[in-house]
Coordinates of C-alpha atoms and ligand atoms in Angstrom, one line a residue:
X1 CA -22.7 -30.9 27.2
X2 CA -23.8 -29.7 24.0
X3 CA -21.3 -29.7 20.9
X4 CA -21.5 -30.2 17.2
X5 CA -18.9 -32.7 17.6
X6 CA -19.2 -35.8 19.5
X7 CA -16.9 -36.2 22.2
X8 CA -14.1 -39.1 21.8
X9 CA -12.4 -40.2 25.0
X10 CA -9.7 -43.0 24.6
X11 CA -7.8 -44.7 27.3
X12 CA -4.1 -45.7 26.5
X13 CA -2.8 -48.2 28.2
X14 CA 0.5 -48.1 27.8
X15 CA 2.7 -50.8 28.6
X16 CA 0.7 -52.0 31.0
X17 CA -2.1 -55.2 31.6
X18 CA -1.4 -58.7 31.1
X19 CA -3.8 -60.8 28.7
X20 CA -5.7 -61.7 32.1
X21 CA -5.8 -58.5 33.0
X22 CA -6.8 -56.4 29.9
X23 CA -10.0 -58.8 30.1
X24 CA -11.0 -57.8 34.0
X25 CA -10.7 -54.2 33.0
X26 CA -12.4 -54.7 29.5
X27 CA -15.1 -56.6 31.2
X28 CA -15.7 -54.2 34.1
X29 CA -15.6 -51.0 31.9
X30 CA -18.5 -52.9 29.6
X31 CA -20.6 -52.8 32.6
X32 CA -19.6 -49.8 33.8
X33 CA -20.4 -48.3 30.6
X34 CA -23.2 -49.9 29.0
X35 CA -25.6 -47.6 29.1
X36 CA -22.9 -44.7 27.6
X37 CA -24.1 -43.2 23.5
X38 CA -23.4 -39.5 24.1
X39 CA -19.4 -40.3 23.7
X40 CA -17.2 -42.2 21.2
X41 CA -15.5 -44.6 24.0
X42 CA -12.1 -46.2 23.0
X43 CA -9.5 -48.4 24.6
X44 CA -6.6 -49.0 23.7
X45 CA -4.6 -52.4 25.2
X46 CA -1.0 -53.5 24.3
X47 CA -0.5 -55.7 20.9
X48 CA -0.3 -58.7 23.2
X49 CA -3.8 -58.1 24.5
X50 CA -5.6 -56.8 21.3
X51 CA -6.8 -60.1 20.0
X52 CA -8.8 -61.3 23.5
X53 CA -9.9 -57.5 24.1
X54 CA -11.9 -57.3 20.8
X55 CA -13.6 -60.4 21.7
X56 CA -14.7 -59.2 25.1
X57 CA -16.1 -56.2 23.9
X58 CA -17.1 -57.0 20.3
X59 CA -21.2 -56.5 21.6
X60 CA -20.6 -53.4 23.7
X61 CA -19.9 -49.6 22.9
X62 CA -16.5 -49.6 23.4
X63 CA -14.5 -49.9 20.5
X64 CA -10.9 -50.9 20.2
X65 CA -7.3 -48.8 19.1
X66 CA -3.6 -49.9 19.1
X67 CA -1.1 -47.4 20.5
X68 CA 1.2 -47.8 17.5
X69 CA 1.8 -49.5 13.8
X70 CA 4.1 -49.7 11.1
X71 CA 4.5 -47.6 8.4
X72 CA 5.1 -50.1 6.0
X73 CA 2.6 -52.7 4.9
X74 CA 4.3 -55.8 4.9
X75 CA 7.9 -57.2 4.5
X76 CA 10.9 -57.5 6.2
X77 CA 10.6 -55.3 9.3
X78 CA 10.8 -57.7 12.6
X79 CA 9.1 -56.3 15.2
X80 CA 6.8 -54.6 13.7
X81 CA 2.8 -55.0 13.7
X82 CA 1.3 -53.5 10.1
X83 CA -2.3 -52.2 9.8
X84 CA -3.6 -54.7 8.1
X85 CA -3.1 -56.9 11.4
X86 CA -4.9 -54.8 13.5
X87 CA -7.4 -54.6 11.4
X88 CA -7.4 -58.2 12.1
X89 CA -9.0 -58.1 15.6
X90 CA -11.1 -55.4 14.6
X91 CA -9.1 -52.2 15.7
X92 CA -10.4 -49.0 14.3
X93 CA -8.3 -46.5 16.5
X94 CA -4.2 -46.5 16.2
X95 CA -2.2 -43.9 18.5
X96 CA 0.4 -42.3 16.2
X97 CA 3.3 -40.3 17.3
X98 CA 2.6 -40.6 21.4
X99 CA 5.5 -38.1 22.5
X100 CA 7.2 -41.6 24.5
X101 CA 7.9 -42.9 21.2
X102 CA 8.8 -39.2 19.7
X103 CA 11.3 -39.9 22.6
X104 CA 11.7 -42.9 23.0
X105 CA 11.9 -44.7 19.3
X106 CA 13.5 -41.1 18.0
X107 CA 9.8 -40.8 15.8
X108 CA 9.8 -37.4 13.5
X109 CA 7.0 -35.7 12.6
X110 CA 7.4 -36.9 8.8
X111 CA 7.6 -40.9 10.1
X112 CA 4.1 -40.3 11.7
X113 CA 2.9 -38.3 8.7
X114 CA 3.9 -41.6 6.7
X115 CA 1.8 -43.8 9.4
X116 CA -1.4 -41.7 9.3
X117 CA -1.2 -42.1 5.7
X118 CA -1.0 -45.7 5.8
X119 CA -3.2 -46.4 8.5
X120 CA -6.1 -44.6 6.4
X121 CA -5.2 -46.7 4.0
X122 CA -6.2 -49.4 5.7
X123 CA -9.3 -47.8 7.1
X124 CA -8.0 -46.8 10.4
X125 CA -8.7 -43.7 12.3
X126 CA -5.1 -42.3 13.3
X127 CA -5.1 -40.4 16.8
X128 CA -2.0 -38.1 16.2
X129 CA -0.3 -36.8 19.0
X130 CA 1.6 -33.6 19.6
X131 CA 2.5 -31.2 22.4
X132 CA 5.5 -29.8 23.8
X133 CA 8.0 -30.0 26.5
X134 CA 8.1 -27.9 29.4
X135 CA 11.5 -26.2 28.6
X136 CA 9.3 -25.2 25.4
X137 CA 6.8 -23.9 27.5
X138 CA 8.6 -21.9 29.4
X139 CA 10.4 -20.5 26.8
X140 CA 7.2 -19.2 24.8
X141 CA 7.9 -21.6 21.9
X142 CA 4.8 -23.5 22.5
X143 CA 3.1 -22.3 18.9
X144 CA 6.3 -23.0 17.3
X145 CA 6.2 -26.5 18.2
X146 CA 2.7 -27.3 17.9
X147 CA 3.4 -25.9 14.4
X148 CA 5.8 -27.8 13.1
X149 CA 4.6 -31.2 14.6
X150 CA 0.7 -30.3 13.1
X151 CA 1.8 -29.1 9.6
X152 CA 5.0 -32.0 9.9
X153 CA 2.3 -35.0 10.8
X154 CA -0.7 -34.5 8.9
X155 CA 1.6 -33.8 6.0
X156 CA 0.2 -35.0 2.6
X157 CA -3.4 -36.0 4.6
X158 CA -6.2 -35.1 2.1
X159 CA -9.2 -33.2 3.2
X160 CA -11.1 -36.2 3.4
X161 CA -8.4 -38.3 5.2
X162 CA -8.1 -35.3 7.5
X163 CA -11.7 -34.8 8.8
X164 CA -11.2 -38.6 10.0
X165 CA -8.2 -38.4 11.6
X166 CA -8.4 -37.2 15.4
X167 CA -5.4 -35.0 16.9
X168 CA -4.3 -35.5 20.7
X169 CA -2.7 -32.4 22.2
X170 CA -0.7 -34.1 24.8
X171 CA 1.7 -31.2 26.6
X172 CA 4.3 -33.6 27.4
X173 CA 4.9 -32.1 31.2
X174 CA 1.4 -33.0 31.8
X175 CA 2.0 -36.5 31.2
X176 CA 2.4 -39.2 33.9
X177 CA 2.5 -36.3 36.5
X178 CA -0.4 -35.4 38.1
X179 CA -0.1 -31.5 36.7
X180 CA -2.5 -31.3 34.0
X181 CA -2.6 -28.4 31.9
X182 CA -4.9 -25.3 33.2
X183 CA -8.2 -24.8 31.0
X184 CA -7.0 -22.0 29.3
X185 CA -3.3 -23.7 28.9
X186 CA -5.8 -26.3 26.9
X187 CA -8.3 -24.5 25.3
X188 CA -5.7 -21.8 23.5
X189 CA -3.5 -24.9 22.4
X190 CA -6.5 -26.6 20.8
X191 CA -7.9 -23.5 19.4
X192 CA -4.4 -22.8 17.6
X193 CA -3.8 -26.3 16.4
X194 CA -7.8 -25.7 14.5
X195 CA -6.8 -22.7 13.3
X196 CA -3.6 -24.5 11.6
X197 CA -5.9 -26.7 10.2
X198 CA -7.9 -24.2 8.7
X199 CA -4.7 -22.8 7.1
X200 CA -3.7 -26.3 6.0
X201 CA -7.1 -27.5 5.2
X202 CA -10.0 -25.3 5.2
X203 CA -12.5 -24.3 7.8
X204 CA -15.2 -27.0 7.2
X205 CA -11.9 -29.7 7.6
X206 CA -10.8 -28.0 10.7
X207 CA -14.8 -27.7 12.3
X208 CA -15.1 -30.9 11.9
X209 CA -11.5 -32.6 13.3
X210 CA -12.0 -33.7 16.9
X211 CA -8.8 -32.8 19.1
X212 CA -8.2 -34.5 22.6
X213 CA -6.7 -33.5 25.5
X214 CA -4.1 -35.8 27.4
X215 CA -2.1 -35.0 30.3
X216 CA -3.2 -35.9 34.0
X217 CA -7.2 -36.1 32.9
X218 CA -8.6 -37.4 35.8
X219 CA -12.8 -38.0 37.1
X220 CA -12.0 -34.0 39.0
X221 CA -10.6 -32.6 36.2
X222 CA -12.5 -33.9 33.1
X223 CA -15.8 -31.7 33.7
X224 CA -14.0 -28.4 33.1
X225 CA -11.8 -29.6 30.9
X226 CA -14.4 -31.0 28.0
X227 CA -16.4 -27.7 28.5
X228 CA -14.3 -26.3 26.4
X229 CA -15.5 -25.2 23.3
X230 CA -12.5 -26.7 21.3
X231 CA -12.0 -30.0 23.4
X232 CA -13.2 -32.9 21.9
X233 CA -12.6 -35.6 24.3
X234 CA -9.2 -36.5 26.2
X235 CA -6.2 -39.3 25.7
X236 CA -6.3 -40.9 29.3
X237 CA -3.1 -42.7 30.5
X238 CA -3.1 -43.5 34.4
X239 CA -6.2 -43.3 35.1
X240 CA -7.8 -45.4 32.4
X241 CA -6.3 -48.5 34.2
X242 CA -8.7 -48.8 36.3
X243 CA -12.6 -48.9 35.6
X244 CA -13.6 -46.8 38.0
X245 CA -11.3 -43.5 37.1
X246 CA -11.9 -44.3 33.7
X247 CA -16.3 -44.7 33.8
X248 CA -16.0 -41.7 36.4
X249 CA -14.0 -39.5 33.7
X250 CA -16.3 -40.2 30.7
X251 CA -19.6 -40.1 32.9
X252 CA -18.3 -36.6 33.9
X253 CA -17.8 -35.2 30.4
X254 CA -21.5 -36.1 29.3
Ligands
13P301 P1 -1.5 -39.7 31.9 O1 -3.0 -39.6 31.8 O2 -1.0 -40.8 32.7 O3 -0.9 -38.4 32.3 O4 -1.0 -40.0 30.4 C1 -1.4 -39.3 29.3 C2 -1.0 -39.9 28.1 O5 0.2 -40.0 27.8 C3 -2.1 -40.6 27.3 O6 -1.6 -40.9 26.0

């Protein structure tokens, strides 16, 4: 597949994978993968299991991501994990503003506008999520929402931080339910959320901003769905657990 922007496919983990585990599937999807330089491959492992996954894969292709950080950059916050840690075990990828934690955690739009600036400024790549609900859907207010939760996260990004900041449209009743969203369902979201970007950036900013698909990507769908001219790559939940669905969906998109 031929595109002027290289695809990014990242598996997200979730709460899921012990230390033990994270390092079978890290280790299996390093052979499975080894020969792999068409995509931009990514895992991402709880906090617990960051630290022992970047070892396993610090000689391979794959690189490593976090599925969530604090806003702050030190300080009194317990619980929290700030960017400079993960930047620690080498992370370079963080998942900002998954729809669980919109939620789960309560997360606005302007909270995860306040991580993607702070993970930047730590040198991480923030892999902002949006999407809407299937009441949304159904009620024609999915523009609306993308809308407000593009302009409301990437709020205060510069052009520069922008073009290395990757967006995840995640419609959030394609998540975790085996109903992924149709080609066209995808394409016209992605196309709209560039097209915001050209508004709020410019069109050299929006060309370049890679936008993933995540919702029920599995090896039968991923084909049709990265021939899409605005699909850049997809946010994999289930079926990045195992090597397998995982090597199968990102030899599938090449
Ligand atoms: P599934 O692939 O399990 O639907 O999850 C998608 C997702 O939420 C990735 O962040």
């Amino acid at each position: 597949m031929n595109k002027d922007r290289k695809l990014i496919i990242a598996g997200n983990w979730k709460m899921n994978k012990t230390v033990a585990e994270a390092l079978d599937l890290s280790r299996a999807l390093k052979l499975e993968l080894a020969g792999v330089k068409e995509v931009d491959m990514v895992v991402c492992p709880p906090f617990t299991a960051l630290a022992d996954v970047s070892k396993a894969i610090l000689d391979s292709n794959i690189r490593l991501g976090a599925q969530n950080m604090s806003e702050h950059i030190m300080g009194a916050f317990t619980g929290e994990i700030a960017a400079g840690m993960l930047k620690e075990f080498s992370v370079r990828y963080v998942i900002l503003g998954h729809s669980e934690r919109r939620q789960y955690q309560k997360e606005s739009d302007a909270l995860v506008a306040t991580k993607a600036l702070a993970a930047h400024g730590a040198s991480l790549k923030p892999i902002v999520c949006v999407g809407e609900m299937l009441a949304e859907r159904e009620s024609g207010q999915t523009e609306k929402v993308l809308e407000r939760q593009v302009t409301g996260s990437l709020a205060g990004l510069s052009k520069e931080q922008m073009g290395e900041t990757i967006i995840a449209y995640e419609p959030v009743w394609a998540i975790g339910t085996g109903k992924t969203a149709t080609t066209a369902q995808a394409q016209d979201a992605h196309a709209f959320i560039r097209g915001l970007l050209s508004r709020m950036f410019d069109d050299t900013v929006a060309r370049r901003v890679r936008i993933q698909y995540g919702g029920s990507v599995k090896p039968s769908n991923a084909r049709e769905l990265m021939s899409q001219p605005d699909v850049d790559g997809a946010l994999v939940g289930g079926a990045s657990l195992e090597p397998r669905s995982f090597g199968d969906i990102i030899k599938n998109s090449i």
